[in-house]
mmCIF file of C-alpha atoms in Angstrom:
data_model
loop_
_atom_site.group_PDB
_atom_site.id
_atom_site.type_symbol
_atom_site.label_atom_id
_atom_site.label_comp_id
_atom_site.label_asym_id
_atom_site.label_seq_id
_atom_site.Cartn_x
_atom_site.Cartn_y
_atom_site.Cartn_z
ATOM 1 C CA MET A 1 86.050 89.343 102.106
ATOM 2 C CA PRO A 2 88.239 91.821 102.168
ATOM 3 C CA ARG A 3 87.281 95.864 103.167
ATOM 4 C CA ILE A 4 88.350 97.413 100.271
ATOM 5 C CA SER A 5 89.282 95.881 96.248
ATOM 6 C CA VAL A 6 92.553 98.189 94.854
ATOM 7 C CA VAL A 7 92.367 98.061 90.356
ATOM 8 C CA LEU A 8 94.860 98.679 89.011
ATOM 9 C CA PRO A 9 94.769 98.788 85.703
ATOM 10 C CA VAL A 10 98.748 98.277 83.572
ATOM 11 C CA TYR A 11 99.806 98.907 80.349
ATOM 12 C CA ASN A 12 103.016 99.055 79.066
ATOM 13 C CA VAL A 13 103.803 101.338 82.850
ATOM 14 C CA GLU A 14 106.849 99.572 83.936
ATOM 15 C CA GLN A 15 109.051 102.667 84.718
ATOM 16 C CA TYR A 16 105.979 103.459 87.780
ATOM 17 C CA LEU A 17 104.730 99.993 88.088
ATOM 18 C CA ALA A 18 106.669 98.429 91.392
ATOM 19 C CA PHE A 19 106.592 102.006 93.142
ATOM 20 C CA CYS A 20 102.537 101.770 92.427
ATOM 21 C CA LEU A 21 102.351 98.393 94.112
ATOM 22 C CA GLU A 22 104.611 99.519 96.810
ATOM 23 C CA SER A 23 102.682 102.258 98.024
ATOM 24 C CA VAL A 24 99.322 100.273 97.591
ATOM 25 C CA ARG A 25 100.659 97.062 99.334
ATOM 26 C CA ASN A 26 102.417 98.589 102.179
ATOM 27 C CA GLN A 27 99.405 100.315 102.975
ATOM 28 C CA SER A 28 98.428 100.539 106.312
ATOM 29 C CA VAL A 29 95.275 98.506 106.968
ATOM 30 C CA ARG A 30 96.248 94.995 105.158
ATOM 31 C CA ASP A 31 92.447 93.992 105.016
ATOM 32 C CA ILE A 32 92.886 94.640 101.153
ATOM 33 C CA GLU A 33 92.916 92.541 97.839
ATOM 34 C CA ILE A 34 95.036 94.500 95.098
ATOM 35 C CA ILE A 35 93.738 92.982 91.494
ATOM 36 C CA CYS A 36 95.842 93.723 88.241
ATOM 37 C CA VAL A 37 94.384 94.466 85.183
ATOM 38 C CA ASP A 38 97.329 93.421 82.410
ATOM 39 C CA ASP A 39 95.438 95.218 79.693
ATOM 40 C CA GLY A 40 98.145 93.116 76.632
ATOM 41 C CA SER A 41 100.996 95.167 78.424
ATOM 42 C CA LEU A 42 104.298 95.128 75.477
ATOM 43 C CA ASP A 43 106.922 95.854 78.128
ATOM 44 C CA ARG A 44 107.896 94.003 81.381
ATOM 45 C CA SER A 45 105.100 95.222 83.604
ATOM 46 C CA ARG A 46 104.297 91.307 83.232
ATOM 47 C CA VAL A 47 106.604 90.284 85.323
ATOM 48 C CA LEU A 48 106.750 92.754 88.061
ATOM 49 C CA LEU A 49 102.823 91.811 88.239
ATOM 50 C CA GLN A 50 104.110 88.015 88.867
ATOM 51 C CA MET A 51 106.666 89.358 90.967
ATOM 52 C CA ALA A 52 104.443 90.551 93.241
ATOM 53 C CA ALA A 53 101.988 88.600 92.935
ATOM 54 C CA ALA A 54 105.048 86.121 94.427
ATOM 55 C CA ALA A 55 105.750 88.547 97.991
ATOM 56 C CA ASP A 56 101.783 89.159 98.377
ATOM 57 C CA GLU A 57 99.466 86.734 98.319
ATOM 58 C CA ARG A 58 96.925 89.734 98.091
ATOM 59 C CA VAL A 59 98.189 90.565 94.526
ATOM 60 C CA VAL A 60 95.234 88.684 92.086
ATOM 61 C CA ILE A 61 96.917 89.218 88.762
ATOM 62 C CA VAL A 62 93.858 89.655 85.297
ATOM 63 C CA SER A 63 95.044 88.903 81.334
ATOM 64 C CA LYS A 64 93.032 90.472 79.055
ATOM 65 C CA PRO A 65 94.160 90.711 75.516
ATOM 66 C CA ASN A 66 94.713 95.099 75.379
ATOM 67 C CA GLY A 67 90.967 97.227 75.277
ATOM 68 C CA GLY A 68 91.779 100.569 75.995
ATOM 69 C CA LEU A 69 90.748 101.567 80.305
ATOM 70 C CA SER A 70 87.532 101.275 81.158
ATOM 71 C CA SER A 71 87.662 97.746 79.762
ATOM 72 C CA ALA A 72 90.702 97.031 81.836
ATOM 73 C CA ARG A 73 88.252 98.683 84.700
ATOM 74 C CA ASN A 74 85.363 96.336 84.321
ATOM 75 C CA ALA A 75 87.095 93.575 84.235
ATOM 76 C CA GLY A 76 89.216 94.448 87.312
ATOM 77 C CA LEU A 77 85.531 94.509 89.035
ATOM 78 C CA ALA A 78 84.543 91.923 87.583
ATOM 79 C CA VAL A 79 86.571 89.311 89.394
ATOM 80 C CA ALA A 80 86.212 92.299 92.876
ATOM 81 C CA THR A 81 84.868 90.958 96.398
ATOM 82 C CA GLY A 82 85.956 93.410 98.805
ATOM 83 C CA ASP A 83 83.316 96.310 100.261
ATOM 84 C CA LEU A 84 84.564 98.564 98.513
ATOM 85 C CA VAL A 85 86.117 99.325 95.042
ATOM 86 C CA LEU A 86 89.062 101.863 94.655
ATOM 87 C CA PHE A 87 91.091 102.484 91.647
ATOM 88 C CA VAL A 88 94.149 103.802 91.154
ATOM 89 C CA ASP A 89 96.056 104.729 88.015
ATOM 90 C CA SER A 90 99.162 102.430 87.772
ATOM 91 C CA ASP A 91 101.999 105.370 87.469
ATOM 92 C CA ASP A 92 100.656 107.118 90.481
ATOM 93 C CA PHE A 93 100.609 106.322 93.940
ATOM 94 C CA LEU A 94 98.686 106.052 97.314
ATOM 95 C CA HIS A 95 99.395 107.578 100.386
ATOM 96 C CA ARG A 96 100.350 105.210 102.956
ATOM 97 C CA LYS A 97 97.183 105.834 105.348
ATOM 98 C CA ALA A 98 94.474 106.284 102.157
ATOM 99 C CA CYS A 99 92.682 103.308 102.442
ATOM 100 C CA GLU A 100 92.807 103.429 106.465
ATOM 101 C CA THR A 101 91.098 106.377 105.799
ATOM 102 C CA ILE A 102 88.367 105.961 103.901
ATOM 103 C CA LEU A 103 87.688 103.320 105.788
ATOM 104 C CA ALA A 104 86.757 104.559 109.022
ATOM 105 C CA ALA A 105 84.920 107.372 107.023
ATOM 106 C CA HIS A 106 82.907 104.796 105.430
ATOM 107 C CA ASP A 107 82.265 102.892 109.151
ATOM 108 C CA GLU A 108 81.623 106.267 110.418
ATOM 109 C CA ALA A 109 78.786 107.387 107.956
ATOM 110 C CA PRO A 110 78.314 104.266 105.305
ATOM 111 C CA ALA A 111 77.996 105.604 101.538
ATOM 112 C CA ASP A 112 78.047 104.613 98.059
ATOM 113 C CA ILE A 113 80.705 106.815 97.000
ATOM 114 C CA ILE A 114 83.723 108.730 98.977
ATOM 115 C CA THR A 115 85.283 111.346 97.369
ATOM 116 C CA PHE A 116 88.542 112.225 98.639
ATOM 117 C CA GLY A 117 91.544 115.200 97.883
ATOM 118 C CA ALA A 118 94.794 113.985 95.902
ATOM 119 C CA HIS A 119 98.188 115.711 95.888
ATOM 120 C CA ILE A 120 100.040 116.545 92.027
ATOM 121 C CA HIS A 121 103.251 115.191 92.064
ATOM 122 C CA PRO A 122 105.300 116.820 91.256
ATOM 123 C CA ALA A 123 103.885 119.483 92.557
ATOM 124 C CA ALA A 124 105.708 121.381 90.260
ATOM 125 C CA HIS A 125 103.293 121.028 88.097
ATOM 126 C CA ALA A 126 100.460 122.155 90.171
ATOM 127 C CA THR A 127 97.934 124.339 88.238
ATOM 128 C CA PRO A 128 95.366 126.536 89.921
ATOM 129 C CA TRP A 129 92.519 124.578 88.315
ATOM 130 C CA LEU A 130 93.830 121.526 89.879
ATOM 131 C CA THR A 131 94.799 121.907 93.024
ATOM 132 C CA ARG A 132 90.675 123.309 93.142
ATOM 133 C CA THR A 133 89.842 120.252 91.415
ATOM 134 C CA LEU A 134 91.514 117.855 94.127
ATOM 135 C CA SER A 135 90.413 120.283 97.359
ATOM 136 C CA PRO A 136 87.338 119.219 97.863
ATOM 137 C CA ARG A 137 85.247 119.941 101.310
ATOM 138 C CA ARG A 138 83.753 118.153 103.859
ATOM 139 C CA VAL A 139 80.507 117.223 103.617
ATOM 140 C CA SER A 140 77.428 114.859 102.893
ATOM 141 C CA TYR A 141 74.723 114.333 100.312
ATOM 142 C CA GLN A 142 71.922 112.314 101.094
ATOM 143 C CA GLY A 143 70.720 111.673 97.772
ATOM 144 C CA PHE A 144 71.725 112.965 94.727
ATOM 145 C CA ASP A 145 72.047 116.922 94.354
ATOM 146 C CA PRO A 146 72.752 118.482 91.078
ATOM 147 C CA ALA A 147 76.128 120.503 93.480
ATOM 148 C CA LEU A 148 78.329 117.496 93.217
ATOM 149 C CA LEU A 149 78.899 117.863 89.723
ATOM 150 C CA PHE A 150 78.648 121.540 89.071
ATOM 151 C CA ASP A 151 80.068 123.439 92.225
ATOM 152 C CA GLU A 152 81.524 120.925 94.284
ATOM 153 C CA ALA A 153 85.646 119.524 93.469
ATOM 154 C CA SER A 154 84.451 116.090 93.382
ATOM 155 C CA ARG A 155 85.341 115.473 89.959
ATOM 156 C CA PRO A 156 86.658 114.521 87.436
ATOM 157 C CA PHE A 157 89.088 110.935 87.790
ATOM 158 C CA VAL A 158 87.020 107.821 89.304
ATOM 159 C CA TRP A 159 90.133 107.238 91.224
ATOM 160 C CA ARG A 160 89.994 110.100 94.152
ATOM 161 C CA SER A 161 86.829 107.714 94.272
ATOM 162 C CA ALA A 162 86.022 105.131 96.420
ATOM 163 C CA PHE A 163 82.524 103.233 95.846
ATOM 164 C CA SER A 164 80.948 100.235 97.563
ATOM 165 C CA ARG A 165 80.821 97.221 95.502
ATOM 166 C CA GLU A 166 77.069 96.736 96.640
ATOM 167 C CA PHE A 167 76.239 99.885 94.831
ATOM 168 C CA LEU A 168 78.093 98.843 91.719
ATOM 169 C CA ILE A 169 76.836 95.670 91.670
ATOM 170 C CA ARG A 170 72.543 97.257 93.018
ATOM 171 C CA GLU A 171 72.594 100.069 90.039
ATOM 172 C CA GLY A 172 74.528 97.381 87.456
ATOM 173 C CA LEU A 173 77.332 100.500 86.870
ATOM 174 C CA ARG A 174 80.299 99.673 84.758
ATOM 175 C CA PHE A 175 81.955 101.844 82.510
ATOM 176 C CA ASP A 176 81.168 102.685 78.993
ATOM 177 C CA GLU A 177 83.817 101.257 76.462
ATOM 178 C CA THR A 178 83.203 103.564 74.011
ATOM 179 C CA VAL A 179 84.132 106.560 75.563
ATOM 180 C CA LEU A 180 88.356 105.828 74.804
ATOM 181 C CA PHE A 181 89.339 109.330 76.866
ATOM 182 C CA GLY A 182 87.077 111.429 79.277
ATOM 183 C CA GLU A 183 85.818 107.956 80.480
ATOM 184 C CA ASP A 184 86.150 109.688 84.058
ATOM 185 C CA GLN A 185 83.373 112.555 83.026
ATOM 186 C CA VAL A 186 80.960 109.971 82.210
ATOM 187 C CA PHE A 187 80.804 107.512 85.402
ATOM 188 C CA TYR A 188 80.666 109.996 87.380
ATOM 189 C CA PHE A 189 78.126 111.720 85.515
ATOM 190 C CA ALA A 190 76.040 108.538 85.716
ATOM 191 C CA ALA A 191 77.005 107.499 89.689
ATOM 192 C CA TYR A 192 76.612 110.435 91.721
ATOM 193 C CA PRO A 193 72.793 110.752 90.500
ATOM 194 C CA LEU A 194 72.293 106.633 91.327
ATOM 195 C CA ALA A 195 73.646 107.535 95.163
ATOM 196 C CA ARG A 196 71.852 107.501 97.687
ATOM 197 C CA ARG A 197 74.839 108.982 100.089
ATOM 198 C CA THR A 198 77.810 110.922 98.762
ATOM 199 C CA GLN A 199 80.818 111.451 101.393
ATOM 200 C CA LEU A 200 83.281 114.178 100.918
ATOM 201 C CA ILE A 201 86.114 114.371 102.427
ATOM 202 C CA PRO A 202 89.708 117.172 102.699
ATOM 203 C CA ASP A 203 91.891 114.393 103.195
ATOM 204 C CA LYS A 204 94.776 114.195 100.046
ATOM 205 C CA LEU A 205 95.484 109.992 99.799
ATOM 206 C CA TYR A 206 96.581 109.693 96.443
ATOM 207 C CA TYR A 207 99.788 111.225 94.220
ATOM 208 C CA TYR A 208 98.447 111.978 91.231
ATOM 209 C CA ARG A 209 101.618 112.004 88.011
ATOM 210 C CA ALA A 210 100.757 114.647 86.333
ATOM 211 C CA SER A 211 104.129 114.823 83.453
ATOM 212 C CA ARG A 212 104.355 111.405 82.428
ATOM 213 C CA PRO A 213 104.869 112.312 78.692
ATOM 214 C CA ASP A 214 104.538 109.032 77.391
ATOM 215 C CA SER A 215 100.590 108.752 78.685
ATOM 216 C CA LEU A 216 97.448 108.512 78.116
ATOM 217 C CA MET A 217 96.413 112.698 78.832
ATOM 218 C CA ALA A 218 99.522 113.151 76.989
ATOM 219 C CA SER A 219 98.373 111.871 72.710
ATOM 220 C CA ARG A 220 95.452 113.302 73.271
ATOM 221 C CA TYR A 221 97.058 116.557 73.872
ATOM 222 C CA GLU A 222 99.210 115.392 70.667
ATOM 223 C CA ASP A 223 96.323 114.762 68.723
ATOM 224 C CA ARG A 224 94.209 118.062 69.852
ATOM 225 C CA GLU A 225 91.845 117.338 66.348
ATOM 226 C CA ARG A 226 91.033 113.875 68.651
ATOM 227 C CA MET A 227 91.000 115.184 71.986
ATOM 228 C CA MET A 228 89.082 118.066 71.107
ATOM 229 C CA LEU A 229 86.023 115.919 68.731
ATOM 230 C CA GLU A 230 85.855 113.190 72.112
ATOM 231 C CA HIS A 231 84.395 115.774 73.954
ATOM 232 C CA HIS A 232 81.540 116.123 71.714
ATOM 233 C CA HIS A 233 81.308 112.442 72.290
ATOM 234 C CA ILE A 234 81.874 112.033 76.397
ATOM 235 C CA THR A 235 78.434 114.997 75.815
ATOM 236 C CA ARG A 236 76.670 112.798 73.772
ATOM 237 C CA VAL A 237 77.059 109.494 76.084
ATOM 238 C CA ILE A 238 76.681 111.821 78.878
ATOM 239 C CA LEU A 239 73.393 113.337 77.540
ATOM 240 C CA GLU A 240 72.095 109.979 75.768
ATOM 241 C CA LEU A 241 72.215 108.550 78.976
ATOM 242 C CA TRP A 242 70.821 111.855 80.883
ATOM 243 C CA GLN A 243 67.360 112.062 79.315
ATOM 244 C CA GLU A 244 67.388 107.705 79.084
ATOM 245 C CA ARG A 245 66.514 108.204 82.957
ATOM 246 C CA GLY A 246 64.240 110.796 82.983
ATOM 247 C CA TRP A 247 67.837 113.468 84.642
ATOM 248 C CA LEU A 248 67.652 115.949 81.733
ATOM 249 C CA ALA A 249 64.543 117.236 82.017
ATOM 250 C CA THR A 250 64.866 117.472 85.764
ATOM 251 C CA TRP A 251 68.306 119.614 85.523
ATOM 252 C CA ARG A 252 68.132 120.667 81.966
ATOM 253 C CA GLY A 253 69.611 124.878 82.678
ATOM 254 C CA GLU A 254 72.636 123.466 85.011
ATOM 255 C CA MET A 255 73.340 120.005 82.295
ATOM 256 C CA LEU A 256 73.357 123.030 79.639
ATOM 257 C CA GLU A 257 75.866 125.677 81.098
ATOM 258 C CA TRP A 258 78.069 122.409 82.332
ATOM 259 C CA VAL A 259 77.299 121.677 78.312
ATOM 260 C CA PHE A 260 78.581 125.109 76.828
ATOM 261 C CA ASP A 261 82.115 125.243 80.211
ATOM 262 C CA PHE A 262 83.019 122.244 78.476
ATOM 263 C CA LEU A 263 82.505 122.765 75.026
ATOM 264 C CA GLY A 264 81.732 126.485 74.377
ATOM 265 C CA GLU A 265 85.276 127.346 74.047
ATOM 266 C CA GLU A 266 87.223 125.692 71.251
ATOM 267 C CA ALA A 267 83.551 125.742 69.393
ATOM 268 C CA PHE A 268 83.706 128.872 68.952
ATOM 269 C CA THR A 269 88.047 130.536 69.948
ATOM 270 C CA GLY A 270 89.654 126.897 69.432
ATOM 271 C CA HIS A 271 91.245 125.657 66.243
ATOM 272 C CA ARG A 272 91.318 127.332 63.385
ATOM 273 C CA ASP A 273 90.280 125.303 60.789
ATOM 274 C CA LEU A 274 88.016 122.597 63.056
ATOM 275 C CA THR A 275 86.197 125.016 64.958
ATOM 276 C CA PRO A 276 83.226 125.066 62.367
ATOM 277 C CA ARG A 277 82.868 121.709 62.738
ATOM 278 C CA LEU A 278 83.284 121.848 66.356
ATOM 279 C CA ARG A 279 80.620 124.822 66.229
ATOM 280 C CA ALA A 280 77.891 122.966 64.541
ATOM 281 C CA SER A 281 78.562 120.046 66.191
ATOM 282 C CA LEU A 282 77.817 121.863 69.479
ATOM 283 C CA ALA A 283 74.514 122.957 68.109
ATOM 284 C CA GLU A 284 73.546 119.822 67.217
ATOM 285 C CA LEU A 285 73.821 118.661 70.417
ATOM 286 C CA VAL A 286 72.175 121.787 72.053
ATOM 287 C CA GLY A 287 69.272 122.116 69.071
ATOM 288 C CA GLU A 288 68.361 117.612 69.715
ATOM 289 C CA PHE A 289 68.598 117.796 73.713
ATOM 290 C CA PHE A 290 67.574 121.055 74.824
ATOM 291 C CA THR A 291 64.604 121.707 72.462
ATOM 292 C CA ASP A 292 62.132 124.869 73.550
ATOM 293 C CA GLY A 293 59.845 124.480 76.418
ATOM 294 C CA PRO A 294 59.812 126.776 79.926
ATOM 295 C CA TRP A 295 62.671 125.683 81.193
ATOM 296 C CA VAL A 296 64.624 128.143 79.331
ATOM 297 C CA ASP A 297 62.638 130.931 80.862
ATOM 298 C CA ALA A 298 64.846 130.610 83.680
ATOM 299 C CA LEU A 299 67.938 131.005 82.141
ATOM 300 C CA PRO A 300 70.108 133.588 82.531
ATOM 301 C CA THR A 301 70.134 136.224 79.532
ATOM 302 C CA PRO A 302 74.217 135.510 78.729
ATOM 303 C CA ALA A 303 73.127 131.183 77.959
ATOM 304 C CA ARG A 304 69.712 131.980 76.460
ATOM 305 C CA SER A 305 71.482 133.930 73.565
ATOM 306 C CA LEU A 306 74.784 131.802 73.557
ATOM 307 C CA ARG A 307 71.610 129.180 72.793
ATOM 308 C CA GLU A 308 70.267 131.535 70.412
ATOM 309 C CA VAL A 309 73.249 132.023 68.289
ATOM 310 C CA LEU A 310 74.245 128.162 67.922
ATOM 311 C CA ALA A 311 70.194 128.182 66.432
ATOM 312 C CA HIS A 312 70.994 130.698 64.730
ATOM 313 C CA PRO A 313 74.394 130.587 63.563
ATOM 314 C CA ASP A 314 74.026 132.915 60.504
ATOM 315 C CA ALA A 315 73.352 135.710 62.191
ATOM 316 C CA GLY A 316 77.757 135.555 63.772
ATOM 317 C CA GLY A 317 78.247 137.174 67.316
ATOM 318 C CA GLY A 318 79.258 133.624 68.931
ATOM 319 C CA PRO A 319 82.534 134.920 70.122
ATOM 320 C CA ALA A 320 80.325 137.879 71.869
ATOM 321 C CA ALA A 321 78.436 135.373 73.051
ATOM 322 C CA LEU A 322 79.576 133.172 74.649
ATOM 323 C CA LEU A 323 82.326 135.934 77.123
ATOM 324 C CA ALA A 324 79.455 137.570 77.660
ATOM 325 C CA TRP A 325 77.722 134.172 79.085
ATOM 326 C CA GLN A 326 81.603 133.313 80.059
ATOM 327 C CA GLY A 327 81.561 136.792 82.267
ATOM 328 C CA ALA A 328 78.143 136.140 83.922
ATOM 329 C CA THR A 329 79.217 132.823 84.652
ATOM 330 C CA ASP A 330 82.829 133.409 87.047
ATOM 331 C CA PRO A 331 83.899 136.505 85.633
ATOM 332 C CA ARG A 332 87.634 136.088 86.734
ATOM 333 C CA SER A 333 87.951 133.796 84.533
ATOM 334 C CA ALA A 334 86.363 135.058 81.611
ATOM 335 C CA VAL A 335 89.319 137.708 81.851
ATOM 336 C CA ARG A 336 91.781 135.148 83.030
ATOM 337 C CA ARG A 337 90.490 133.619 79.071
ATOM 338 C CA VAL A 338 91.422 137.110 76.669
ATOM 339 C CA GLY A 339 94.310 137.161 78.100
ATOM 340 C CA ARG A 340 95.172 133.109 77.203
ATOM 341 C CA ARG A 341 93.779 134.088 73.839
ATOM 342 C CA ALA A 342 95.948 136.869 74.223
ATOM 343 C CA LEU A 343 98.871 134.965 75.484
ATOM 344 C CA GLY A 344 99.427 132.647 72.338
ATOM 345 C CA SER A 345 97.800 130.610 70.036
ATOM 346 C CA TRP A 346 97.465 126.301 70.421
ATOM 347 C CA PRO A 347 101.453 126.160 69.078
ATOM 348 C CA VAL A 348 102.378 128.175 71.451
ATOM 349 C CA ARG A 349 100.429 126.588 74.270
ATOM 350 C CA LYS A 350 101.076 122.734 73.185
ATOM 351 C CA ALA A 351 104.903 123.905 73.326
ATOM 352 C CA ARG A 352 104.599 125.111 76.840
ATOM 353 C CA ALA A 353 102.669 122.173 77.870
ATOM 354 C CA MET A 354 105.913 119.435 76.568
ATOM 355 C CA ALA A 355 108.394 122.590 78.095
ATOM 356 C CA ARG A 356 106.559 121.539 80.984
#
């Protein structure tokens, strides 16, 4: 049985696939299996996989009709046999000692989840947010602490964690195939609360290609409306899961603040034509999952005010309430948000993203 199963979804990535495969095959430890899931590729990706399998007996090819990233990852999980499961996106690549470092951390203190850091490639495309997000500290959690979801640098990309296969089987964890964008968020909001032990390590073991123009992320930025609506679908899926599991009752305040952080800005100050629809969707989510109760009294005043604005939209004051809440939770972030709004509209931001 291999120590690590590397699950590699593949869809039309012939330009990057050979380099990614080389980084996995050249790991400093050989006791791994490399599960390549060809998700109905239409380019030469399948040929490259066959060449890799012919040269390396550790490479396993799973072929399936195109079903999206969640479907491909689930297909890889179904045949994985390693002690740990590591996900790699086929346009990214691994540090040569990634598997060795992960195994050393697991052997020292076995954990259900080991979350590590990552580099942005090329480095010129690193943003302050990405750099912070991909730079965890060294800390261990016994059981669940909401800090894993709301405070630590431990989200939102599932490729920056290794998961115990026994843990995934025990809890029946799979990717939600109804979520075509943001499936990583949904997976983490299910996995972290279920983990008996989670280990964060600062080692940067992964190289995230942040500038691929034909990536799924880039296509979502091209369809801004679809991306924002998918954010609301992601939020609903997570809230329904948390309500079903009974977690929402315990951490309702923390979840409401996360919802405001995730959806609030676009719902009040985003796309002119779509903002009313997004605000109505946010109000529906808040009204359905964050009903009145004693927990409301523990909310910071700005969060209570924002909740009231959503409950009574005709009263107005939404943008001011949002800014007050943002300033209370992170004053520097609020100042930066005001600056960004002053610098230009969405078309300007889109043009800058395309230029990068």
